[in-house]
Short mmCIF file of C-alpha atoms in Angstrom, two decimals:
data_model
loop_
_atom_site.label_atom_id
_atom_site.label_comp_id
_atom_site.label_asym_id
_atom_site.label_seq_id
_atom_site.Cartn_x
_atom_site.Cartn_y
_atom_site.Cartn_z
CA MET A 1 -9.35 4.65 21.73
CA LEU A 2 -7.22 2.03 22.93
CA GLY A 3 -9.49 -0.99 21.47
CA PRO A 4 -7.66 -1.02 17.66
CA LEU A 5 -4.04 -0.35 19.10
CA LEU A 6 -4.72 -3.40 21.46
CA PHE A 7 -6.26 -5.43 18.74
CA SER A 8 -3.45 -4.89 16.41
CA THR A 9 -0.77 -5.80 19.22
CA TYR A 10 -2.99 -8.98 19.99
CA LEU A 11 -2.90 -10.27 16.25
CA SER A 12 0.93 -9.19 15.99
CA PRO A 13 2.16 -12.73 15.91
CA ILE A 14 0.44 -13.48 12.97
CA SER A 15 3.00 -11.26 10.65
CA ARG A 16 5.78 -13.43 11.88
CA ILE A 17 4.01 -16.54 11.07
CA ILE A 18 3.24 -15.65 7.59
CA SER A 19 6.77 -14.31 7.17
CA SER A 20 8.15 -17.96 8.15
CA PHE A 21 6.76 -19.37 5.14
CA GLY A 22 8.48 -16.77 2.70
CA LEU A 23 5.06 -15.03 1.89
CA SER A 24 4.35 -11.22 1.87
CA TYR A 25 1.34 -9.75 3.32
CA HIS A 26 -0.89 -6.75 4.15
CA ILE A 27 -2.61 -6.50 7.52
CA TYR A 28 -5.58 -3.76 8.21
CA ALA A 29 -7.63 -4.58 11.33
CA ASP A 30 -8.83 -8.27 10.87
CA ASP A 31 -8.38 -8.02 6.90
CA ILE A 32 -5.28 -10.38 6.20
CA THR A 33 -4.19 -10.59 2.48
CA ILE A 34 -1.44 -13.00 1.48
CA LEU A 35 0.55 -11.93 -1.53
CA LEU A 36 2.25 -15.00 -3.84
CA SER A 37 4.18 -14.70 -6.63
CA PHE A 38 5.28 -17.95 -8.00
CA SER A 39 7.40 -19.64 -11.00
CA ASN A 40 6.92 -23.20 -9.42
CA PRO A 41 3.15 -23.33 -8.67
CA LEU A 42 3.10 -26.64 -6.64
CA SER A 43 5.88 -25.77 -3.89
CA SER A 44 4.29 -22.08 -3.45
CA PHE A 45 0.66 -23.48 -3.25
CA SER A 46 1.93 -25.82 -0.74
CA ALA A 47 3.26 -22.87 1.27
CA LEU A 48 0.28 -21.10 1.20
CA ASN A 49 -1.65 -24.00 2.34
CA ASP A 50 0.83 -24.63 4.86
CA CYS A 51 0.64 -21.00 6.20
CA THR A 52 -3.14 -20.63 6.28
CA GLN A 53 -3.31 -23.93 8.43
CA ALA A 54 -0.62 -22.36 10.67
CA LEU A 55 -2.76 -19.11 10.87
CA SER A 56 -6.01 -21.00 11.77
CA ASP A 57 -4.11 -23.34 14.51
CA TRP A 58 -3.00 -20.09 16.00
CA LEU A 59 -6.15 -18.11 15.78
CA MET A 60 -8.08 -21.22 17.28
CA SER A 61 -5.68 -21.49 20.26
CA ASN A 62 -6.06 -17.71 20.99
CA GLY A 63 -9.68 -18.04 21.18
CA LEU A 64 -10.23 -16.59 17.38
CA LEU A 65 -11.68 -18.62 14.48
CA LEU A 66 -10.53 -18.36 10.93
CA ASN A 67 -13.89 -18.36 8.73
CA PRO A 68 -12.76 -19.87 5.45
CA ALA A 69 -16.29 -19.03 3.74
CA LYS A 70 -15.07 -15.44 4.01
CA SER A 71 -11.73 -16.20 2.23
CA ASP A 72 -11.03 -15.47 -1.37
CA VAL A 73 -8.11 -16.37 -3.91
CA MET A 74 -7.64 -14.29 -7.23
CA TRP A 75 -5.25 -14.75 -9.66
CA SER A 76 -3.57 -11.23 -11.00
CA GLY A 77 -1.37 -10.25 -13.80
CA THR A 78 -1.46 -9.25 -17.44
CA ARG A 79 -3.89 -10.97 -20.07
CA SER A 80 -1.09 -13.37 -21.26
CA GLN A 81 -0.13 -14.21 -17.66
CA LEU A 82 -3.79 -14.76 -16.97
CA GLN A 83 -4.25 -17.20 -19.70
CA THR A 84 -1.78 -19.65 -18.57
CA THR A 85 -3.53 -20.33 -15.67
CA SER A 86 -6.91 -20.99 -17.62
CA GLY A 87 -7.87 -24.55 -16.89
CA PHE A 88 -5.54 -24.49 -13.99
CA ASN A 89 -6.80 -26.09 -10.93
CA PRO A 90 -4.64 -26.03 -8.12
CA ASN A 91 -5.71 -27.97 -4.37
CA LEU A 92 -5.98 -24.52 -2.76
CA GLN A 93 -7.05 -24.64 1.01
CA ILE A 94 -7.86 -22.31 3.31
CA ALA A 95 -7.70 -24.05 6.93
CA GLY A 96 -8.68 -27.23 5.37
CA THR A 97 -11.45 -25.88 3.13
CA PRO A 98 -10.90 -25.87 -0.54
CA ILE A 99 -11.23 -22.72 -2.25
CA LYS A 100 -11.94 -22.04 -5.83
CA PRO A 101 -9.99 -18.82 -7.35
CA SER A 102 -12.56 -15.40 -8.04
CA LYS A 103 -12.72 -13.00 -10.75
CA SER A 104 -12.62 -10.32 -8.11
CA ILE A 105 -11.90 -9.67 -4.52
CA LYS A 106 -12.88 -6.81 -2.35
CA ILE A 107 -10.20 -5.58 0.11
CA VAL A 108 -10.97 -2.39 2.76
CA GLY A 109 -13.68 -1.61 0.48
CA VAL A 110 -11.90 -1.50 -2.78
CA THR A 111 -12.63 -4.08 -5.61
CA PHE A 112 -9.66 -5.64 -7.18
CA ASP A 113 -9.99 -7.50 -10.25
CA GLU A 114 -8.03 -10.05 -12.14
CA GLN A 115 -5.88 -7.38 -14.41
CA LEU A 116 -6.14 -4.40 -11.58
CA ASN A 117 -7.81 -2.10 -13.74
CA PHE A 118 -10.44 -1.39 -11.14
CA SER A 119 -13.36 -1.13 -13.76
CA GLN A 120 -15.78 -3.13 -11.33
CA HIS A 121 -15.06 -0.85 -8.28
CA VAL A 122 -15.43 2.20 -10.85
CA SER A 123 -18.94 0.73 -11.69
CA GLU A 124 -19.73 0.42 -7.86
CA VAL A 125 -18.48 3.94 -6.98
CA CYS A 126 -20.73 5.44 -9.85
CA ARG A 127 -23.72 3.39 -8.97
CA VAL A 128 -23.59 4.37 -5.20
CA ALA A 129 -22.68 8.06 -6.25
CA ASN A 130 -25.50 7.99 -8.71
CA PHE A 131 -27.93 7.20 -6.01
CA HIS A 132 -26.85 9.57 -3.48
CA LEU A 133 -27.20 12.48 -6.10
CA ARG A 134 -30.39 11.58 -6.91
CA ALA A 135 -31.68 12.11 -3.25
CA LEU A 136 -29.75 15.43 -3.26
CA ARG A 137 -31.56 16.65 -6.60
CA HIS A 138 -34.56 15.79 -4.90
CA ILE A 139 -33.92 18.68 -2.01
CA ARG A 140 -31.67 20.93 -3.80
CA ARG A 141 -34.36 23.50 -3.88
CA TYR A 142 -34.52 23.68 -0.28
CA LEU A 143 -30.68 24.16 0.39
CA ASP A 144 -28.48 27.01 -0.31
CA THR A 145 -25.55 26.75 -2.37
CA PRO A 146 -22.78 26.42 0.21
CA THR A 147 -25.06 23.60 1.98
CA ALA A 148 -25.27 21.88 -1.14
CA ASN A 149 -21.67 22.01 -1.86
CA MET A 150 -20.66 20.55 1.48
CA LEU A 151 -23.36 17.60 0.80
CA ALA A 152 -21.88 16.81 -2.38
CA VAL A 153 -18.06 17.05 -1.03
CA ASN A 154 -18.61 15.05 1.92
CA ILE A 155 -21.11 12.29 0.34
CA ILE A 156 -19.93 12.09 -3.26
CA GLY A 157 -16.68 13.68 -3.27
CA ALA A 158 -15.48 11.14 -0.48
CA ARG A 159 -16.65 8.21 -2.36
CA MET A 160 -14.99 9.13 -5.53
CA ASP A 161 -11.79 10.33 -3.51
CA TYR A 162 -11.70 7.02 -1.43
CA CYS A 163 -8.37 5.00 -2.43
CA ASN A 164 -8.24 7.06 -5.44
CA SER A 165 -4.44 6.61 -5.54
CA LEU A 166 -4.94 3.24 -7.01
CA PHE A 167 -6.66 4.61 -10.09
CA THR A 168 -2.97 5.47 -11.39
CA GLY A 169 -3.16 4.59 -15.19
CA MET A 170 -6.58 4.07 -15.43
CA SER A 171 -8.30 3.71 -18.84
CA ASN A 172 -9.90 6.91 -20.63
CA TYR A 173 -12.95 4.96 -20.28
CA ASP A 174 -13.45 4.60 -16.62
CA LEU A 175 -11.84 8.08 -15.89
CA LEU A 176 -14.81 9.23 -18.17
CA ARG A 177 -17.29 7.53 -16.38
CA MET A 178 -16.04 9.04 -13.04
CA GLN A 179 -15.76 12.54 -14.82
CA ARG A 180 -19.75 12.25 -15.55
CA VAL A 181 -20.53 11.45 -12.19
CA GLN A 182 -18.53 14.88 -10.79
CA ASN A 183 -19.85 16.86 -13.53
CA ARG A 184 -23.44 15.98 -12.55
CA ALA A 185 -22.82 16.67 -8.93
CA ALA A 186 -21.50 20.24 -10.26
CA ARG A 187 -24.44 20.85 -12.13
CA ILE A 188 -26.56 20.04 -9.18
CA VAL A 189 -25.13 21.86 -6.80
CA SER A 190 -25.15 24.81 -9.11
CA ASN A 191 -28.44 24.29 -10.13
CA THR A 192 -27.59 24.41 -13.62
CA LYS A 193 -28.98 21.82 -16.38
CA GLY A 194 -27.91 20.81 -19.62
CA VAL A 195 -24.60 22.22 -19.85
CA HIS A 196 -21.71 20.84 -22.15
CA THR A 197 -18.57 19.66 -21.28
CA MET A 198 -16.79 23.10 -21.52
CA ALA A 199 -19.23 24.75 -18.98
CA SER A 200 -18.90 21.79 -16.54
CA THR A 201 -15.28 22.53 -16.48
CA SER A 202 -16.07 25.88 -15.49
CA LEU A 203 -18.36 24.70 -13.03
CA LEU A 204 -15.68 22.55 -11.58
CA ARG A 205 -13.37 25.29 -11.40
CA GLU A 206 -16.03 27.70 -9.52
CA LEU A 207 -16.78 24.91 -7.28
CA HIS A 208 -12.85 24.45 -6.91
CA TRP A 209 -13.21 20.87 -7.64
CA LEU A 210 -10.28 19.31 -9.13
CA PRO A 211 -11.22 17.11 -11.99
CA VAL A 212 -10.96 13.47 -11.32
CA ALA A 213 -8.03 12.69 -13.11
CA ASN A 214 -6.10 15.53 -11.32
CA ARG A 215 -7.44 14.31 -8.11
CA VAL A 216 -5.73 11.26 -8.51
CA ASP A 217 -2.32 13.07 -9.06
CA TYR A 218 -3.19 15.20 -6.28
CA LYS A 219 -3.41 12.04 -4.11
CA VAL A 220 -0.34 10.37 -5.22
CA ALA A 221 1.87 13.66 -4.94
CA LEU A 222 0.77 14.35 -1.25
CA LEU A 223 1.38 10.85 -0.63
CA THR A 224 4.62 11.26 -2.12
CA PHE A 225 5.54 14.16 -0.38
CA LYS A 226 4.56 12.96 2.88
CA ALA A 227 6.99 9.97 2.54
CA LEU A 228 9.87 12.07 1.35
CA THR A 229 9.23 14.43 4.55
CA CYS A 230 8.10 11.97 6.81
CA HIS A 231 9.45 8.81 5.99
CA GLN A 232 6.39 7.52 6.79
CA PRO A 233 4.80 5.07 5.67
CA ASP A 234 8.32 2.95 5.50
CA TYR A 235 7.11 0.54 2.45
CA LEU A 236 6.22 3.55 0.37
CA HIS A 237 9.63 5.67 1.34
CA SER A 238 11.73 2.79 0.78
CA LEU A 239 10.54 2.92 -3.00
CA LEU A 240 11.57 6.64 -3.62
CA LEU A 241 15.09 7.18 -4.35
CA PRO A 242 16.61 10.67 -5.20
CA TYR A 243 18.11 10.93 -8.64
CA GLN A 244 21.71 10.87 -9.03
CA PRO A 245 23.15 11.33 -12.15
CA ALA A 246 26.68 9.94 -13.19
CA ARG A 247 28.37 13.31 -13.20
CA SER A 248 27.36 16.80 -12.28
CA LEU A 249 24.55 18.32 -13.86
CA ARG A 250 21.88 20.95 -13.28
CA SER A 251 19.37 18.37 -12.55
CA SER A 252 21.62 17.15 -9.58
CA SER A 253 19.71 20.08 -7.44
CA GLY A 254 16.18 19.63 -9.15
CA HIS A 255 15.25 17.60 -6.31
CA LEU A 256 14.20 14.65 -8.79
CA LEU A 257 13.49 10.99 -8.23
CA THR A 258 14.93 8.36 -9.95
CA VAL A 259 12.21 6.62 -12.18
CA PRO A 260 12.58 2.56 -12.30
CA PRO A 261 12.43 0.88 -15.82
CA THR A 262 9.47 -0.81 -16.42
CA ILE A 263 8.62 -3.84 -18.45
CA SER A 264 4.96 -3.67 -18.64
CA VAL A 265 2.19 -1.28 -18.67
CA LEU A 266 0.97 -3.03 -15.39
CA ALA A 267 4.14 -2.11 -13.98
CA SER A 268 3.85 1.38 -14.85
CA LYS A 269 0.54 1.82 -12.78
CA ALA A 270 2.63 0.86 -9.65
CA PHE A 271 3.74 3.97 -6.97
CA SER A 272 6.89 2.79 -7.29
CA SER A 273 6.95 4.07 -11.29
CA TYR A 274 3.95 6.44 -11.34
CA ALA A 275 4.97 8.69 -8.40
CA PRO A 276 8.68 9.60 -9.42
CA ARG A 277 7.10 9.94 -12.92
CA LEU A 278 4.56 12.53 -11.61
CA TRP A 279 6.89 14.27 -9.08
CA ASN A 280 9.49 14.90 -11.27
CA ARG A 281 6.94 16.78 -13.84
CA LEU A 282 5.99 18.98 -10.91
CA PRO A 283 7.41 22.50 -10.82
CA GLN A 284 10.67 22.73 -9.10
CA SER A 285 9.20 25.37 -6.76
CA ILE A 286 6.87 22.70 -5.72
CA ARG A 287 9.45 19.96 -5.29
CA VAL A 288 11.65 22.13 -3.00
CA MET A 289 9.20 22.20 -0.16
CA ALA A 290 9.68 18.44 0.73
CA PHE A 291 13.57 18.86 0.81
CA THR A 292 13.61 22.15 2.90
CA PRO A 293 15.13 21.76 6.06
CA THR A 294 13.02 21.86 9.22
CA SER A 295 13.69 22.66 12.88
CA SER A 296 13.80 19.41 13.91
CA VAL A 297 17.48 17.73 13.51
CA THR A 298 16.79 13.96 13.87
CA GLN A 299 13.16 13.39 12.15
CA PRO A 300 10.71 15.72 10.76
CA PRO A 301 7.72 16.86 12.85
CA SER A 302 4.20 15.65 12.28
CA PRO A 303 2.42 17.47 10.39
CA HIS A 304 5.04 18.63 8.47
CA PRO A 305 5.25 22.42 8.28
CA TYR A 306 5.03 22.59 4.72
CA LEU A 307 2.50 20.38 4.30
CA ALA A 308 -0.41 23.18 3.65
CA PRO A 309 1.93 25.56 1.59
CA PHE A 310 2.52 22.19 -0.63
CA LYS A 311 -1.19 21.26 -0.89
CA THR A 312 -2.26 24.98 -1.76
CA ALA A 313 0.58 25.16 -4.64
CA LEU A 314 -0.29 21.88 -5.66
CA LYS A 315 -3.68 22.22 -6.46
CA THR A 316 -3.22 25.75 -7.59
CA PHE A 317 -0.84 23.78 -10.07
CA LEU A 318 -3.23 21.09 -11.18
CA PHE A 319 -6.10 23.38 -11.65
CA ASP A 320 -4.16 24.80 -14.63
CA CYS A 321 -3.20 21.28 -15.98
CA PRO A 322 -5.37 19.86 -18.55
CA PRO A 323 -6.60 16.22 -17.05
CA CYS A 324 -4.37 13.44 -17.89
CA SER A 325 -1.33 15.55 -19.10
CA LEU A 326 1.07 15.34 -16.42
CA VAL A 327 2.15 11.42 -16.61
CA LYS A 328 1.95 9.63 -19.73
#
């Protein structure tokens, strides 16, 4: 049980090394993601090259080895921003090894593409889910409905729900692709064939499955609730600001969040923008649970005592909402 904790402690100096070069980062176990935004490419890429060389030197001196062959670089931005990088060939190096930019990279099991629309990730999820659905269909006759439901939820649903908070603002085309997979799973579990869209919706309700778009909103709202009540993780809690009007209004006691202005469609998909818009559209009876005082004076307990009622009320509310109707 101490292995992951000790390994993270052993690698803790890496964060200080990256910060010393003025770069942002995310670290999960042995996966290190360095984030770089730039207006002056030459100086920024020089800092990135120096940072990766410093990381390689530190790892080498501590009995570890950085593998440049498993390292990737990807540009990310809007279509117009990416056009400015076409034909641009910087001298990017990871530990002295030249690296060419990729069209997509995989981070902790999620495929990120250049425009962050996650179409490639959806294709992979649908491919794997359909493979398991074919296997489930072959053995469905030997299973009762509760067992088939359990298998579908734990094998198919888990893959569709993995990191689905990243799917905020996803295109209707990609949402429809995932919804078709879920509808197919519902038909297999219910032993129903050849049903139309309205019948699939009824099957989802009978199985107590939220549609794909509403499952995304459920995950984002749950993350928002946990960030507001437990103040963790700090990088999400810092993005949520209570709404404070300039003068006393009825909305002052509505437990609303401030929605920051966005300058692009890509920015509107970010948690800092999507989460407050989603939260403000929830009924006040649900929002108030995040601001109800608890017995703890200094820090809310974990798990929060209102977490279970919040999840129940949120799921009930989302069942009555048409998919893609909350956040525009």
